[in-house]
């Protein structure tokens, strides 16, 4: 089981980040979980140095290797400080204007620097006609268009319906089960056997009350957790629930 802990723009200080990391490490040790922490980029190097058995992800990278891009970080820089994953196409980045095309370029940039991309896809809203499925297909198509079958084994797909991120509760496990089947079919048609083993995660308002159900009934390989991962007591509840 994979647990991606997206701290977003939290916590406030490096000291707090270290406490959160320590608590997360202790919780992970007792469970059979692959934990991937995604701290803000300013903490990335420090967190990577103390990561223990955890993996570390950047929350985003630029499409280019270097150059005049004030405020951005490049894949090689992220990799050089000890991170091994990167979130690409998170809804909060797409909301700032990140396009499907850029997502595809970032996936290529990540793989070239030996970072495993965690590709986030998700529709803004649901409709009765199933148009959201087409949105997901287009997002996946664009993200994966330049990925070879051999590189595909490094990818993680996180389905995160935008309407369930930062919400009161996640989508239903039944709806997620349908999405898992839809995404798995897509991955199989694109990558064959490799597509059958690529992890599919769910993200959006997961906490201690919903994690277990989503794992079992959503047929997912893991979870991408936002708010509940950087709040110490909610983080403990989450791990307790996954026992
Ligand atoms: P949330 O965020 O768990 O706070 O809804 C999920 C995410 O970061 O994608």
PDB file of N, CA, C and O in Angstrom, residues 56-95:
ATOM      1  N   UNK A  56      10.618  10.700  -0.469  1.00  0.00           N
ATOM      2  CA  UNK A  56      10.316  12.128  -0.454  1.00  0.00           C
ATOM      3  C   UNK A  56       9.968  12.602  -1.862  1.00  0.00           C
ATOM      4  O   UNK A  56      10.653  12.250  -2.832  1.00  0.00           O
ATOM      5  N   UNK A  57       8.899  13.384  -1.945  1.00  0.00           N
ATOM      6  CA  UNK A  57       8.445  13.901  -3.246  1.00  0.00           C
ATOM      7  C   UNK A  57       8.431  15.417  -3.238  1.00  0.00           C
ATOM      8  O   UNK A  57       8.102  16.042  -2.225  1.00  0.00           O
ATOM      9  N   UNK A  58       8.776  16.007  -4.388  1.00  0.00           N
ATOM     10  CA  UNK A  58       8.536  17.439  -4.566  1.00  0.00           C
ATOM     11  C   UNK A  58       7.052  17.605  -4.907  1.00  0.00           C
ATOM     12  O   UNK A  58       6.416  16.673  -5.394  1.00  0.00           O
ATOM     13  N   UNK A  59       6.520  18.786  -4.631  1.00  0.00           N
ATOM     14  CA  UNK A  59       5.093  19.020  -4.930  1.00  0.00           C
ATOM     15  C   UNK A  59       4.877  19.444  -6.373  1.00  0.00           C
ATOM     16  O   UNK A  59       3.752  19.418  -6.877  1.00  0.00           O
ATOM     17  N   UNK A  60       5.947  19.859  -7.032  1.00  0.00           N
ATOM     18  CA  UNK A  60       5.878  20.240  -8.447  1.00  0.00           C
ATOM     19  C   UNK A  60       7.295  20.452  -8.956  1.00  0.00           C
ATOM     20  O   UNK A  60       8.222  20.603  -8.164  1.00  0.00           O
ATOM     21  N   UNK A  61       7.467  20.442 -10.275  1.00  0.00           N
ATOM     22  CA  UNK A  61       8.750  20.816 -10.900  1.00  0.00           C
ATOM     23  C   UNK A  61       8.423  21.650 -12.133  1.00  0.00           C
ATOM     24  O   UNK A  61       7.274  21.674 -12.586  1.00  0.00           O
ATOM     25  N   UNK A  62       9.465  22.276 -12.693  1.00  0.00           N
ATOM     26  CA  UNK A  62       9.292  23.011 -13.950  1.00  0.00           C
ATOM     27  C   UNK A  62       9.472  22.040 -15.121  1.00  0.00           C
ATOM     28  O   UNK A  62      10.020  20.955 -14.952  1.00  0.00           O
ATOM     29  N   UNK A  63       8.998  22.449 -16.295  1.00  0.00           N
ATOM     30  CA  UNK A  63       9.166  21.592 -17.479  1.00  0.00           C
ATOM     31  C   UNK A  63      10.617  21.610 -17.971  1.00  0.00           C
ATOM     32  O   UNK A  63      11.089  20.641 -18.554  1.00  0.00           O
ATOM     33  N   UNK A  64      11.319  22.736 -17.751  1.00  0.00           N
ATOM     34  CA  UNK A  64      12.678  22.901 -18.288  1.00  0.00           C
ATOM     35  C   UNK A  64      13.740  22.413 -17.304  1.00  0.00           C
ATOM     36  O   UNK A  64      13.498  22.355 -16.099  1.00  0.00           O
ATOM     37  N   UNK A  65      14.937  22.140 -17.848  1.00  0.00           N
ATOM     38  CA  UNK A  65      16.049  21.646 -17.014  1.00  0.00           C
ATOM     39  C   UNK A  65      16.681  22.758 -16.177  1.00  0.00           C
ATOM     40  O   UNK A  65      17.239  22.515 -15.109  1.00  0.00           O
ATOM     41  N   UNK A  66      16.676  23.997 -16.717  1.00  0.00           N
ATOM     42  CA  UNK A  66      17.285  25.135 -16.023  1.00  0.00           C
ATOM     43  C   UNK A  66      16.841  26.403 -16.758  1.00  0.00           C
ATOM     44  O   UNK A  66      16.122  26.315 -17.743  1.00  0.00           O
ATOM     45  N   UNK A  67      17.260  27.560 -16.248  1.00  0.00           N
ATOM     46  CA  UNK A  67      16.965  28.789 -16.986  1.00  0.00           C
ATOM     47  C   UNK A  67      16.298  29.851 -16.152  1.00  0.00           C
ATOM     48  O   UNK A  67      16.304  29.808 -14.916  1.00  0.00           O
ATOM     49  N   UNK A  68      15.727  30.848 -16.842  1.00  0.00           N
ATOM     50  CA  UNK A  68      15.148  32.019 -16.184  1.00  0.00           C
ATOM     51  C   UNK A  68      13.709  31.749 -15.746  1.00  0.00           C
ATOM     52  O   UNK A  68      12.755  32.126 -16.428  1.00  0.00           O
ATOM     53  N   UNK A  69      13.564  31.042 -14.633  1.00  0.00           N
ATOM     54  CA  UNK A  69      12.228  30.692 -14.146  1.00  0.00           C
ATOM     55  C   UNK A  69      12.168  30.963 -12.646  1.00  0.00           C
ATOM     56  O   UNK A  69      12.273  30.036 -11.817  1.00  0.00           O
ATOM     57  N   UNK A  70      12.056  32.219 -12.312  1.00  0.00           N
ATOM     58  CA  UNK A  70      12.101  32.658 -10.921  1.00  0.00           C
ATOM     59  C   UNK A  70      11.050  31.944 -10.065  1.00  0.00           C
ATOM     60  O   UNK A  70       9.874  31.906 -10.435  1.00  0.00           O
ATOM     61  N   UNK A  71      11.522  31.387  -8.968  1.00  0.00           N
ATOM     62  CA  UNK A  71      10.594  30.744  -8.035  1.00  0.00           C
ATOM     63  C   UNK A  71      10.331  29.279  -8.323  1.00  0.00           C
ATOM     64  O   UNK A  71       9.674  28.612  -7.527  1.00  0.00           O
ATOM     65  N   UNK A  72      10.825  28.774  -9.438  1.00  0.00           N
ATOM     66  CA  UNK A  72      10.564  27.374  -9.780  1.00  0.00           C
ATOM     67  C   UNK A  72      11.738  26.466  -9.420  1.00  0.00           C
ATOM     68  O   UNK A  72      12.848  26.951  -9.187  1.00  0.00           O
ATOM     69  N   UNK A  73      11.500  25.169  -9.414  1.00  0.00           N
ATOM     70  CA  UNK A  73      12.599  24.213  -9.225  1.00  0.00           C
ATOM     71  C   UNK A  73      12.585  23.201 -10.371  1.00  0.00           C
ATOM     72  O   UNK A  73      11.530  22.860 -10.909  1.00  0.00           O
ATOM     73  N   UNK A  74      13.804  22.732 -10.722  1.00  0.00           N
ATOM     74  CA  UNK A  74      13.934  21.771 -11.820  1.00  0.00           C
ATOM     75  C   UNK A  74      14.049  20.351 -11.274  1.00  0.00           C
ATOM     76  O   UNK A  74      14.474  20.153 -10.127  1.00  0.00           O
ATOM     77  N   UNK A  75      13.701  19.392 -12.118  1.00  0.00           N
ATOM     78  CA  UNK A  75      13.718  17.977 -11.714  1.00  0.00           C
ATOM     79  C   UNK A  75      15.086  17.565 -11.179  1.00  0.00           C
ATOM     80  O   UNK A  75      15.188  16.905 -10.138  1.00  0.00           O
ATOM     81  N   UNK A  76      16.160  17.966 -11.884  1.00  0.00           N
ATOM     82  CA  UNK A  76      17.509  17.551 -11.467  1.00  0.00           C
ATOM     83  C   UNK A  76      17.857  18.123 -10.093  1.00  0.00           C
ATOM     84  O   UNK A  76      18.552  17.475  -9.303  1.00  0.00           O
ATOM     85  N   UNK A  77      17.368  19.338  -9.805  1.00  0.00           N
ATOM     86  CA  UNK A  77      17.641  19.949  -8.491  1.00  0.00           C
ATOM     87  C   UNK A  77      16.947  19.150  -7.388  1.00  0.00           C
ATOM     88  O   UNK A  77      17.533  18.865  -6.333  1.00  0.00           O
ATOM     89  N   UNK A  78      15.715  18.791  -7.650  1.00  0.00           N
ATOM     90  CA  UNK A  78      14.921  18.014  -6.694  1.00  0.00           C
ATOM     91  C   UNK A  78      15.608  16.677  -6.420  1.00  0.00           C
ATOM     92  O   UNK A  78      15.773  16.250  -5.280  1.00  0.00           O
ATOM     93  N   UNK A  79      16.041  16.044  -7.486  1.00  0.00           N
ATOM     94  CA  UNK A  79      16.684  14.749  -7.372  1.00  0.00           C
ATOM     95  C   UNK A  79      18.031  14.872  -6.641  1.00  0.00           C
ATOM     96  O   UNK A  79      18.394  14.012  -5.827  1.00  0.00           O
ATOM     97  N   UNK A  80      18.747  15.975  -6.879  1.00  0.00           N
ATOM     98  CA  UNK A  80      20.081  16.129  -6.277  1.00  0.00           C
ATOM     99  C   UNK A  80      20.029  16.322  -4.759  1.00  0.00           C
ATOM    100  O   UNK A  80      21.025  16.102  -4.078  1.00  0.00           O
ATOM    101  N   UNK A  81      18.892  16.735  -4.215  1.00  0.00           N
ATOM    102  CA  UNK A  81      18.821  16.878  -2.750  1.00  0.00           C
ATOM    103  C   UNK A  81      18.200  15.644  -2.079  1.00  0.00           C
ATOM    104  O   UNK A  81      17.921  15.647  -0.882  1.00  0.00           O
ATOM    105  N   UNK A  82      17.961  14.593  -2.853  1.00  0.00           N
ATOM    106  CA  UNK A  82      17.551  13.333  -2.238  1.00  0.00           C
ATOM    107  C   UNK A  82      16.086  12.962  -2.364  1.00  0.00           C
ATOM    108  O   UNK A  82      15.660  11.958  -1.791  1.00  0.00           O
ATOM    109  N   UNK A  83      15.306  13.731  -3.106  1.00  0.00           N
ATOM    110  CA  UNK A  83      13.911  13.324  -3.330  1.00  0.00           C
ATOM    111  C   UNK A  83      13.882  12.275  -4.437  1.00  0.00           C
ATOM    112  O   UNK A  83      14.775  12.247  -5.293  1.00  0.00           O
ATOM    113  N   UNK A  84      12.873  11.400  -4.418  1.00  0.00           N
ATOM    114  CA  UNK A  84      12.810  10.370  -5.456  1.00  0.00           C
ATOM    115  C   UNK A  84      11.469  10.345  -6.196  1.00  0.00           C
ATOM    116  O   UNK A  84      11.279   9.555  -7.112  1.00  0.00           O
ATOM    117  N   UNK A  85      10.530  11.177  -5.781  1.00  0.00           N
ATOM    118  CA  UNK A  85       9.221  11.260  -6.439  1.00  0.00           C
ATOM    119  C   UNK A  85       8.876  12.734  -6.684  1.00  0.00           C
ATOM    120  O   UNK A  85       9.466  13.629  -6.096  1.00  0.00           O
ATOM    121  N   UNK A  86       7.864  12.955  -7.494  1.00  0.00           N
ATOM    122  CA  UNK A  86       7.334  14.315  -7.673  1.00  0.00           C
ATOM    123  C   UNK A  86       5.848  14.242  -8.034  1.00  0.00           C
ATOM    124  O   UNK A  86       5.433  13.394  -8.822  1.00  0.00           O
ATOM    125  N   UNK A  87       5.071  15.109  -7.403  1.00  0.00           N
ATOM    126  CA  UNK A  87       3.651  15.237  -7.781  1.00  0.00           C
ATOM    127  C   UNK A  87       3.602  16.042  -9.070  1.00  0.00           C
ATOM    128  O   UNK A  87       4.245  17.083  -9.171  1.00  0.00           O
ATOM    129  N   UNK A  88       2.833  15.573 -10.022  1.00  0.00           N
ATOM    130  CA  UNK A  88       2.690  16.325 -11.269  1.00  0.00           C
ATOM    131  C   UNK A  88       1.201  16.449 -11.600  1.00  0.00           C
ATOM    132  O   UNK A  88       0.460  15.463 -11.555  1.00  0.00           O
ATOM    133  N   UNK A  89       0.795  17.680 -11.894  1.00  0.00           N
ATOM    134  CA  UNK A  89      -0.597  17.909 -12.288  1.00  0.00           C
ATOM    135  C   UNK A  89      -1.574  17.944 -11.130  1.00  0.00           C
ATOM    136  O   UNK A  89      -2.776  17.693 -11.312  1.00  0.00           O
ATOM    137  N   UNK A  90      -1.071  18.238  -9.916  1.00  0.00           N
ATOM    138  CA  UNK A  90      -2.007  18.342  -8.787  1.00  0.00           C
ATOM    139  C   UNK A  90      -3.063  19.401  -9.103  1.00  0.00           C
ATOM    140  O   UNK A  90      -2.767  20.427  -9.727  1.00  0.00           O
ATOM    141  N   UNK A  91      -4.275  19.185  -8.642  1.00  0.00           N
ATOM    142  CA  UNK A  91      -5.394  20.088  -8.958  1.00  0.00           C
ATOM    143  C   UNK A  91      -5.087  21.536  -8.577  1.00  0.00           C
ATOM    144  O   UNK A  91      -5.515  22.475  -9.261  1.00  0.00           O
ATOM    145  N   UNK A  92      -4.329  21.691  -7.461  1.00  0.00           N
ATOM    146  CA  UNK A  92      -4.028  23.060  -7.022  1.00  0.00           C
ATOM    147  C   UNK A  92      -3.002  23.733  -7.936  1.00  0.00           C
ATOM    148  O   UNK A  92      -2.911  24.960  -7.974  1.00  0.00           O
ATOM    149  N   UNK A  93      -2.222  22.959  -8.682  1.00  0.00           N
ATOM    150  CA  UNK A  93      -1.321  23.502  -9.705  1.00  0.00           C
ATOM    151  C   UNK A  93      -2.094  23.751 -11.007  1.00  0.00           C
ATOM    152  O   UNK A  93      -1.897  24.753 -11.680  1.00  0.00           O
ATOM    153  N   UNK A  94      -2.970  22.823 -11.332  1.00  0.00           N
ATOM    154  CA  UNK A  94      -3.782  23.009 -12.549  1.00  0.00           C
ATOM    155  C   UNK A  94      -4.650  24.258 -12.412  1.00  0.00           C
ATOM    156  O   UNK A  94      -4.863  24.993 -13.363  1.00  0.00           O
ATOM    157  N   UNK A  95      -5.133  24.501 -11.161  1.00  0.00           N
ATOM    158  CA  UNK A  95      -5.977  25.684 -10.927  1.00  0.00           C
ATOM    159  C   UNK A  95      -5.201  26.969 -11.171  1.00  0.00           C
ATOM    160  O   UNK A  95      -5.772  28.020 -11.469  1.00  0.00           O
TER     161      UNK A  95
END
